[in-house]
Amino acid sequence: MQDDDRIRARQRERAKVMAWILGGLVVLLFAITIVKIQAGMGT
């Protein structure tokens, strides 16, 4: 039972890290898109 709790806690931590990484990637892609759009409008 104790092992199951430790495994679940580790899985939760890994899920949180993956969520932060994916969220950061989405924000980065959004920022790149905005910069490209603004650069295109300037020409």
CSV table of C-alpha atoms in Angstrom, one decimal:
chain,number,residue,atom,x,y,z
A,1,MET,CA,0.0,0.0,0.0
A,2,GLN,CA,2.8,2.4,0.9
A,3,ASP,CA,4.6,1.6,-2.4
A,4,ASP,CA,1.4,2.4,-4.3
A,5,ASP,CA,1.2,5.8,-2.7
A,6,ARG,CA,4.8,6.6,-3.6
A,7,ILE,CA,4.3,5.5,-7.2
A,8,ARG,CA,1.2,7.6,-7.5
A,9,ALA,CA,3.0,10.6,-6.0
A,10,ARG,CA,5.8,10.2,-8.5
A,11,GLN,CA,3.3,9.9,-11.3
A,12,ARG,CA,1.6,13.1,-10.2
A,13,GLU,CA,4.9,15.0,-10.0
A,14,ARG,CA,5.8,13.8,-13.5
A,15,ALA,CA,2.4,14.8,-14.8
A,16,LYS,CA,2.8,18.3,-13.3
A,17,VAL,CA,6.3,18.7,-14.9
A,18,MET,CA,4.9,17.6,-18.3
A,19,ALA,CA,2.0,20.0,-18.0
A,20,TRP,CA,4.4,22.9,-17.3
A,21,ILE,CA,6.6,21.9,-20.2
A,22,LEU,CA,3.7,21.7,-22.6
A,23,GLY,CA,2.2,25.0,-21.3
A,24,GLY,CA,5.6,26.7,-21.8
A,25,LEU,CA,5.8,25.3,-25.3
A,26,VAL,CA,2.4,26.6,-26.2
A,27,VAL,CA,3.3,30.1,-24.9
A,28,LEU,CA,6.6,30.0,-26.8
A,29,LEU,CA,4.8,29.0,-30.1
A,30,PHE,CA,2.2,31.7,-29.5
A,31,ALA,CA,4.9,34.4,-28.9
A,32,ILE,CA,6.8,33.3,-32.0
A,33,THR,CA,3.6,33.5,-34.1
A,34,ILE,CA,2.8,37.0,-32.8
A,35,VAL,CA,6.3,38.2,-33.6
A,36,LYS,CA,6.1,36.7,-37.1
A,37,ILE,CA,2.7,38.3,-37.8
A,38,GLN,CA,4.0,41.7,-36.6
A,39,ALA,CA,7.1,41.4,-38.8
A,40,GLY,CA,4.9,40.5,-41.8
A,41,MET,CA,2.7,43.5,-41.3
A,42,GLY,CA,5.7,45.9,-41.1
A,43,THR,CA,6.7,45.2,-44.7
